[in-house]
Amino acid sequence: MSSSGKPDIPAPLTNLKIQYTKIFINNEWHGSVSGKKFPVLNPATEEIICHVEEGDKEDVDKAVKAARQAFQIGSPWRTMDASARGRLLFKLADLIERDRLLLATMEAMNAGKIFSNAYLMDVSGAIRALQYCAGWADKIQGRTIPADGDVFTYTRHEPIGVCGQIIPWNFPLIMLIWKIAPALSCGNTVVVKPAEQTPLTALHVASLIKEVGKLIKEAAGKSNLKRVTLELGGKSPCIVFADADLNSAVEYAHHGVFYHQGQCCVAASRLFVEEPIYDEFVRRSVERAKKYVLGNPLTGGVNQGPQIDKEQHDKILDLIESGKKEGAKLECGGGPWGNKGYFVQPTVFSNVRDDMRIAKEEIFGPVQQIMKFKSLDDVIKRANNTHYGLAAGIFTKDLDKAMTVSSALQAGTVWVNCYLAGSSQSPFGGFKMSGNGREMGEYGLHEYTEVKTVTVKISQKNS
Amino acid sequence: MLRAAATLGPSLGRRLLSAAATQAVPAPNQQPEIFYNKIFIDNEWHDAVSKKTFPTVNPATGEVICQVAEGDKALETLDNGKPYVISYLVDLDMVLKCLRYYAGWADKYHGKTIPIDGDFFSYTRHEPVGVCGQIIPWNFPLLMQAWKLGPALATGNVVVMKVAEQTPLTALYVANLIKEAGFPPGVVNIVPGFGPTAGAAVASHEDVDKVAFTGSTEIGRLIQVAAGSSNLKRVTLELGGKSPNIIMSDADMDWAVEQAHFALFFNQGQCCCAGSRTFVQEDVYNEFVERSVARAKSRVVGNPFDSKTEQGPQVDETQFKKILGYINSGKQEGAKLLCGGGPAADRGYYIQPTVFGDVQDGMTIAKEEIFGPVMQILKFKTIEEVVGRANNSSYGLAAAVFTKDLDKANYLSQALQAGTVWVNCYDVFGAQSPFGGYKMSGSGRELGEYGLQAYTEVKTVTVKIPQKNS
């Protein structure tokens, strides 16, 4: 949850110097094979922060070759103690902590993130996820198995190999860590392609990896994968029953859709409110949205920054127009803000019907849709009536409703009387077209593990 | 435990010592100041209620160090007598690894949600047990403290630790670090004292939920009785051993001799899992004995602060006398004394590295735990025979097999009644792998994920729901 300026945090760095703008392979910095570079923008000002080397297929090939080499049997990485892998990840967490202010400033500037969120949530979340996965490194255990016959059977949980990881621009630092931490903890090597909009924090972390030790080989590029895990979009429903704590539900639902300018895969973008409290809920939600201060995310007291780029900005405005045209009631907002930067006014629609575009398509912007419902069975059906299935929220004080609805919803994470409560310890991922596989928690390790069964003939088996 | 030591090969002791010589190990402070010599409760230092103090003795000289006080990193050697180089490179290294390992488990010990019959939602919570009494020995003071604190604190328990009266100093130093680290007051409490008083009080206390004890089998029995007679507190025990080390005729001879030597003599023979019955297959028996005697004769006994020393003194006078008693029984009962056999110096509790050959299963030195630098070598013919003889013991802590043959290795590791079986190695420990005894060597396991079980109380919660769907 965002809350600007609660604990005392330092001011963002002024005059931030971007040191790392190249391709990172084998702990070294390389120019692109083609010589091409591309600009990286500040979405609050539309100004160019710097230029970064542009990797293409040839650069990817270099990176994969390096990663494959580092993965060979007998290599330092393969022969290293698992606990030592963990130590390296812990050290990386320490260095991120050391560079917290720099990374938070960079993230806020490049991704348009509110600085206090970047400092308190993004960098902290990255550190904790790293520490969590570091702890798993020497606890990835296979089994010995009572197989039939005179055999001794066991499994080894081996790393898979070279893992290509493509990460988005909405939480650049955290998404980087969520990918590399479990992969490295399990002993893999990685080739990471950060989003073109937000490469800077990933490249800074690459420099920290070099500082940690010569033994993790890393690179930036794309690659072709056999095993695929996907974390995709969502149109996550929030269901508010009449017996819910109203204030709390309004607040959670609000943050659920407006956090980070609505650019969250789990955004609570379909809000189903039970008829008896519907009007009051809409009134309070609008009041809450109207309080927002928009502006440069590095400035204190700002609640909402810009969208990431022009493409997103235009797409959001287009969907808002569709909402107006298809007959939803515009309660507040409804257009762009300011004469510079990709800002959109916090927007609330009520009387939204399930068949409207704004009720079906992922907007990824600061636009809240509020719908009315009558019966429990009905709202479950409507909530599940989507190709997506990433997350969901339920607000009720009733035990039976909580149990019934959480079991029935087709979503990878169901929040009860809260929203956006994430942790490194709990697995996260989507049902249906929101993706496959889980990240974080112990389950998150499965994607990065190849199970080998070894069966040895013995002269006589005894239990 | 001695992963660092064990990977160094036949000249392991020497390699460790040369590491010290080439400054891999900082020089010890042989006269450290002792700062912490009181009882640690609620993150504060208290005198004993009775105002009593007891002396802690330097076993290298027989002199009193202090009336239980504070210290620095040379403390372990000063208090226990183990060679400083080993303290620094092995004990401390393992302490750090153990604590880091368990720190990683703190947020990963999952309960389960369970597909129970009926319209119910059922799940388990892994809760801490509560107040854990932990009684630790003098042979690896710091390490035993870490083995106990790691799993207990990772799972959320609180601790009352009774440290050995022979070696309280390093544990008390760590108590101050616990305060510095930021543990809330009352989470870890440390009481130096004696077994029959402080230890017994912990084992029979009505408000202690669990007791964990590492020490002799004799005292382990008393702990279990006390637990049962008071509030049925949960009990885990790590007790003694008479671990068999089986050398097959196809073993790598050089390696087997060095490892068998290390298995017995490490830490002045004061290891619960010491390989104190070395069974050698008859084809290679004579050569093995000859080489083992030569190796024992070359073992350097001396001041533990001297970087050339391999073997320091025994921990105290009681142990010293007891070991000499066992050596005498060996001589009297007809074992062949091949080297050593008595004290090694006029001052301090030093004993010569001693080797007995032609030991028979019925001899006292073949049955009882000596806990000193006294090696027993026995002869055997067949693999089936040695399994029977190795298992013919009320103990069952560890065992080892030296062979190049895949089938023999699998056969023996399956058949031996021991909590740990080492194949072509000895005393290899990792925080990741559980350790504990069969039979009268104890109950429960320490280290690894298994080590969390004893510190966890499982609660099942079952909730009625309107309709169960899978």
JSON list of N, CA, C and O in Angstrom, two decimals, chain A residues 235-261:
[
{"chain": "A", "resi": 235, "resn": "LYS", "atom": "N", "xyz": [-7.63, -9.21, -15.03]},
{"chain": "A", "resi": 235, "resn": "LYS", "atom": "CA", "xyz": [-8.78, -8.29, -14.90]},
{"chain": "A", "resi": 235, "resn": "LYS", "atom": "C", "xyz": [-9.42, -8.71, -13.59]},
{"chain": "A", "resi": 235, "resn": "LYS", "atom": "O", "xyz": [-10.53, -9.23, -13.54]},
{"chain": "A", "resi": 236, "resn": "SER", "atom": "N", "xyz": [-8.66, -8.49, -12.52]},
{"chain": "A", "resi": 236, "resn": "SER", "atom": "CA", "xyz": [-8.98, -9.13, -11.25]},
{"chain": "A", "resi": 236, "resn": "SER", "atom": "C", "xyz": [-10.21, -8.53, -10.57]},
{"chain": "A", "resi": 236, "resn": "SER", "atom": "O", "xyz": [-10.32, -7.32, -10.45]},
{"chain": "A", "resi": 237, "resn": "PRO", "atom": "N", "xyz": [-11.10, -9.40, -10.13]},
{"chain": "A", "resi": 237, "resn": "PRO", "atom": "CA", "xyz": [-12.33, -8.95, -9.48]},
{"chain": "A", "resi": 237, "resn": "PRO", "atom": "C", "xyz": [-12.12, -8.73, -7.97]},
{"chain": "A", "resi": 237, "resn": "PRO", "atom": "O", "xyz": [-11.38, -9.46, -7.32]},
{"chain": "A", "resi": 238, "resn": "CYS", "atom": "N", "xyz": [-12.81, -7.73, -7.46]},
{"chain": "A", "resi": 238, "resn": "CYS", "atom": "CA", "xyz": [-12.89, -7.51, -6.02]},
{"chain": "A", "resi": 238, "resn": "CYS", "atom": "C", "xyz": [-14.37, -7.59, -5.67]},
{"chain": "A", "resi": 238, "resn": "CYS", "atom": "O", "xyz": [-15.17, -6.89, -6.29]},
{"chain": "A", "resi": 239, "resn": "ILE", "atom": "N", "xyz": [-14.73, -8.44, -4.72]},
{"chain": "A", "resi": 239, "resn": "ILE", "atom": "CA", "xyz": [-16.14, -8.62, -4.38]},
{"chain": "A", "resi": 239, "resn": "ILE", "atom": "C", "xyz": [-16.39, -8.08, -2.98]},
{"chain": "A", "resi": 239, "resn": "ILE", "atom": "O", "xyz": [-15.79, -8.56, -2.01]},
{"chain": "A", "resi": 240, "resn": "VAL", "atom": "N", "xyz": [-17.26, -7.08, -2.88]},
{"chain": "A", "resi": 240, "resn": "VAL", "atom": "CA", "xyz": [-17.52, -6.46, -1.58]},
{"chain": "A", "resi": 240, "resn": "VAL", "atom": "C", "xyz": [-18.94, -6.78, -1.15]},
{"chain": "A", "resi": 240, "resn": "VAL", "atom": "O", "xyz": [-19.90, -6.35, -1.78]},
{"chain": "A", "resi": 241, "resn": "PHE", "atom": "N", "xyz": [-19.06, -7.56, -0.07]},
{"chain": "A", "resi": 241, "resn": "PHE", "atom": "CA", "xyz": [-20.38, -7.91, 0.46]},
{"chain": "A", "resi": 241, "resn": "PHE", "atom": "C", "xyz": [-20.91, -6.82, 1.37]},
{"chain": "A", "resi": 241, "resn": "PHE", "atom": "O", "xyz": [-20.13, -6.03, 1.94]},
{"chain": "A", "resi": 242, "resn": "ALA", "atom": "N", "xyz": [-22.21, -6.82, 1.54]},
{"chain": "A", "resi": 242, "resn": "ALA", "atom": "CA", "xyz": [-22.84, -5.75, 2.32]},
{"chain": "A", "resi": 242, "resn": "ALA", "atom": "C", "xyz": [-22.37, -5.74, 3.77]},
{"chain": "A", "resi": 242, "resn": "ALA", "atom": "O", "xyz": [-22.40, -4.71, 4.43]},
{"chain": "A", "resi": 243, "resn": "ASP", "atom": "N", "xyz": [-21.93, -6.88, 4.28]},
{"chain": "A", "resi": 243, "resn": "ASP", "atom": "CA", "xyz": [-21.50, -6.92, 5.69]},
{"chain": "A", "resi": 243, "resn": "ASP", "atom": "C", "xyz": [-20.04, -6.56, 5.88]},
{"chain": "A", "resi": 243, "resn": "ASP", "atom": "O", "xyz": [-19.51, -6.65, 6.98]},
{"chain": "A", "resi": 244, "resn": "ALA", "atom": "N", "xyz": [-19.35, -6.16, 4.79]},
{"chain": "A", "resi": 244, "resn": "ALA", "atom": "CA", "xyz": [-17.92, -5.83, 4.90]},
{"chain": "A", "resi": 244, "resn": "ALA", "atom": "C", "xyz": [-17.73, -4.57, 5.73]},
{"chain": "A", "resi": 244, "resn": "ALA", "atom": "O", "xyz": [-18.64, -3.75, 5.86]},
{"chain": "A", "resi": 245, "resn": "ASP", "atom": "N", "xyz": [-16.52, -4.40, 6.26]},
{"chain": "A", "resi": 245, "resn": "ASP", "atom": "CA", "xyz": [-16.13, -3.14, 6.89]},
{"chain": "A", "resi": 245, "resn": "ASP", "atom": "C", "xyz": [-15.98, -2.15, 5.75]},
{"chain": "A", "resi": 245, "resn": "ASP", "atom": "O", "xyz": [-15.03, -2.22, 4.96]},
{"chain": "A", "resi": 246, "resn": "LEU", "atom": "N", "xyz": [-16.88, -1.21, 5.65]},
{"chain": "A", "resi": 246, "resn": "LEU", "atom": "CA", "xyz": [-16.99, -0.38, 4.45]},
{"chain": "A", "resi": 246, "resn": "LEU", "atom": "C", "xyz": [-15.75, 0.48, 4.19]},
{"chain": "A", "resi": 246, "resn": "LEU", "atom": "O", "xyz": [-15.19, 0.49, 3.10]},
{"chain": "A", "resi": 247, "resn": "ASN", "atom": "N", "xyz": [-15.30, 1.16, 5.24]},
{"chain": "A", "resi": 247, "resn": "ASN", "atom": "CA", "xyz": [-14.12, 2.03, 5.09]},
{"chain": "A", "resi": 247, "resn": "ASN", "atom": "C", "xyz": [-12.91, 1.26, 4.60]},
{"chain": "A", "resi": 247, "resn": "ASN", "atom": "O", "xyz": [-12.21, 1.67, 3.69]},
{"chain": "A", "resi": 248, "resn": "SER", "atom": "N", "xyz": [-12.70, 0.13, 5.26]},
{"chain": "A", "resi": 248, "resn": "SER", "atom": "CA", "xyz": [-11.55, -0.70, 4.92]},
{"chain": "A", "resi": 248, "resn": "SER", "atom": "C", "xyz": [-11.65, -1.20, 3.48]},
{"chain": "A", "resi": 248, "resn": "SER", "atom": "O", "xyz": [-10.69, -1.15, 2.72]},
{"chain": "A", "resi": 249, "resn": "ALA", "atom": "N", "xyz": [-12.85, -1.63, 3.09]},
{"chain": "A", "resi": 249, "resn": "ALA", "atom": "CA", "xyz": [-13.03, -2.16, 1.72]},
{"chain": "A", "resi": 249, "resn": "ALA", "atom": "C", "xyz": [-12.81, -1.07, 0.68]},
{"chain": "A", "resi": 249, "resn": "ALA", "atom": "O", "xyz": [-12.17, -1.30, -0.34]},
{"chain": "A", "resi": 250, "resn": "VAL", "atom": "N", "xyz": [-13.32, 0.12, 0.95]},
{"chain": "A", "resi": 250, "resn": "VAL", "atom": "CA", "xyz": [-13.14, 1.23, 0.01]},
{"chain": "A", "resi": 250, "resn": "VAL", "atom": "C", "xyz": [-11.65, 1.52, -0.17]},
{"chain": "A", "resi": 250, "resn": "VAL", "atom": "O", "xyz": [-11.15, 1.66, -1.29]},
{"chain": "A", "resi": 251, "resn": "GLU", "atom": "N", "xyz": [-10.93, 1.56, 0.95]},
{"chain": "A", "resi": 251, "resn": "GLU", "atom": "CA", "xyz": [-9.51, 1.89, 0.91]},
{"chain": "A", "resi": 251, "resn": "GLU", "atom": "C", "xyz": [-8.70, 0.83, 0.16]},
{"chain": "A", "resi": 251, "resn": "GLU", "atom": "O", "xyz": [-7.88, 1.13, -0.70]},
{"chain": "A", "resi": 252, "resn": "TYR", "atom": "N", "xyz": [-8.93, -0.45, 0.50]},
{"chain": "A", "resi": 252, "resn": "TYR", "atom": "CA", "xyz": [-8.20, -1.53, -0.18]},
{"chain": "A", "resi": 252, "resn": "TYR", "atom": "C", "xyz": [-8.53, -1.58, -1.66]},
{"chain": "A", "resi": 252, "resn": "TYR", "atom": "O", "xyz": [-7.65, -1.76, -2.51]},
{"chain": "A", "resi": 253, "resn": "ALA", "atom": "N", "xyz": [-9.83, -1.43, -1.99]},
{"chain": "A", "resi": 253, "resn": "ALA", "atom": "CA", "xyz": [-10.24, -1.48, -3.40]},
{"chain": "A", "resi": 253, "resn": "ALA", "atom": "C", "xyz": [-9.62, -0.32, -4.17]},
{"chain": "A", "resi": 253, "resn": "ALA", "atom": "O", "xyz": [-9.20, -0.47, -5.32]},
{"chain": "A", "resi": 254, "resn": "HIS", "atom": "N", "xyz": [-9.56, 0.82, -3.50]},
{"chain": "A", "resi": 254, "resn": "HIS", "atom": "CA", "xyz": [-8.97, 1.99, -4.14]},
{"chain": "A", "resi": 254, "resn": "HIS", "atom": "C", "xyz": [-7.50, 1.75, -4.46]},
{"chain": "A", "resi": 254, "resn": "HIS", "atom": "O", "xyz": [-7.07, 1.88, -5.61]},
{"chain": "A", "resi": 255, "resn": "HIS", "atom": "N", "xyz": [-6.74, 1.37, -3.44]},
{"chain": "A", "resi": 255, "resn": "HIS", "atom": "CA", "xyz": [-5.32, 1.10, -3.69]},
{"chain": "A", "resi": 255, "resn": "HIS", "atom": "C", "xyz": [-5.14, -0.05, -4.65]},
{"chain": "A", "resi": 255, "resn": "HIS", "atom": "O", "xyz": [-4.21, -0.06, -5.45]},
{"chain": "A", "resi": 256, "resn": "GLY", "atom": "N", "xyz": [-6.03, -1.00, -4.56]},
{"chain": "A", "resi": 256, "resn": "GLY", "atom": "CA", "xyz": [-5.96, -2.17, -5.44]},
{"chain": "A", "resi": 256, "resn": "GLY", "atom": "C", "xyz": [-5.97, -1.80, -6.91]},
{"chain": "A", "resi": 256, "resn": "GLY", "atom": "O", "xyz": [-5.35, -2.48, -7.73]},
{"chain": "A", "resi": 257, "resn": "VAL", "atom": "N", "xyz": [-6.65, -0.73, -7.27]},
{"chain": "A", "resi": 257, "resn": "VAL", "atom": "CA", "xyz": [-6.69, -0.37, -8.69]},
{"chain": "A", "resi": 257, "resn": "VAL", "atom": "C", "xyz": [-5.81, 0.83, -9.03]},
{"chain": "A", "resi": 257, "resn": "VAL", "atom": "O", "xyz": [-5.36, 0.97, -10.16]},
{"chain": "A", "resi": 258, "resn": "PHE", "atom": "N", "xyz": [-5.53, 1.71, -8.04]},
{"chain": "A", "resi": 258, "resn": "PHE", "atom": "CA", "xyz": [-4.77, 2.92, -8.37]},
{"chain": "A", "resi": 258, "resn": "PHE", "atom": "C", "xyz": [-3.28, 2.82, -8.09]},
{"chain": "A", "resi": 258, "resn": "PHE", "atom": "O", "xyz": [-2.51, 3.70, -8.50]},
{"chain": "A", "resi": 259, "resn": "TYR", "atom": "N", "xyz": [-2.84, 1.77, -7.37]},
{"chain": "A", "resi": 259, "resn": "TYR", "atom": "CA", "xyz": [-1.42, 1.69, -7.02]},
{"chain": "A", "resi": 259, "resn": "TYR", "atom": "C", "xyz": [-0.56, 1.72, -8.27]},
{"chain": "A", "resi": 259, "resn": "TYR", "atom": "O", "xyz": [-0.85, 1.02, -9.25]},
{"chain": "A", "resi": 260, "resn": "HIS", "atom": "N", "xyz": [0.52, 2.52, -8.20]},
{"chain": "A", "resi": 260, "resn": "HIS", "atom": "CA", "xyz": [1.45, 2.65, -9.32]},
{"chain": "A", "resi": 260, "resn": "HIS", "atom": "C", "xyz": [0.71, 2.95, -10.63]},
{"chain": "A", "resi": 260, "resn": "HIS", "atom": "O", "xyz": [0.95, 2.33, -11.66]},
{"chain": "A", "resi": 261, "resn": "GLN", "atom": "N", "xyz": [-0.19, 3.92, -10.52]},
{"chain": "A", "resi": 261, "resn": "GLN", "atom": "CA", "xyz": [-0.93, 4.40, -11.68]},
{"chain": "A", "resi": 261, "resn": "GLN", "atom": "C", "xyz": [-1.72, 3.29, -12.38]},
{"chain": "A", "resi": 261, "resn": "GLN", "atom": "O", "xyz": [-1.93, 3.33, -13.58]}
]
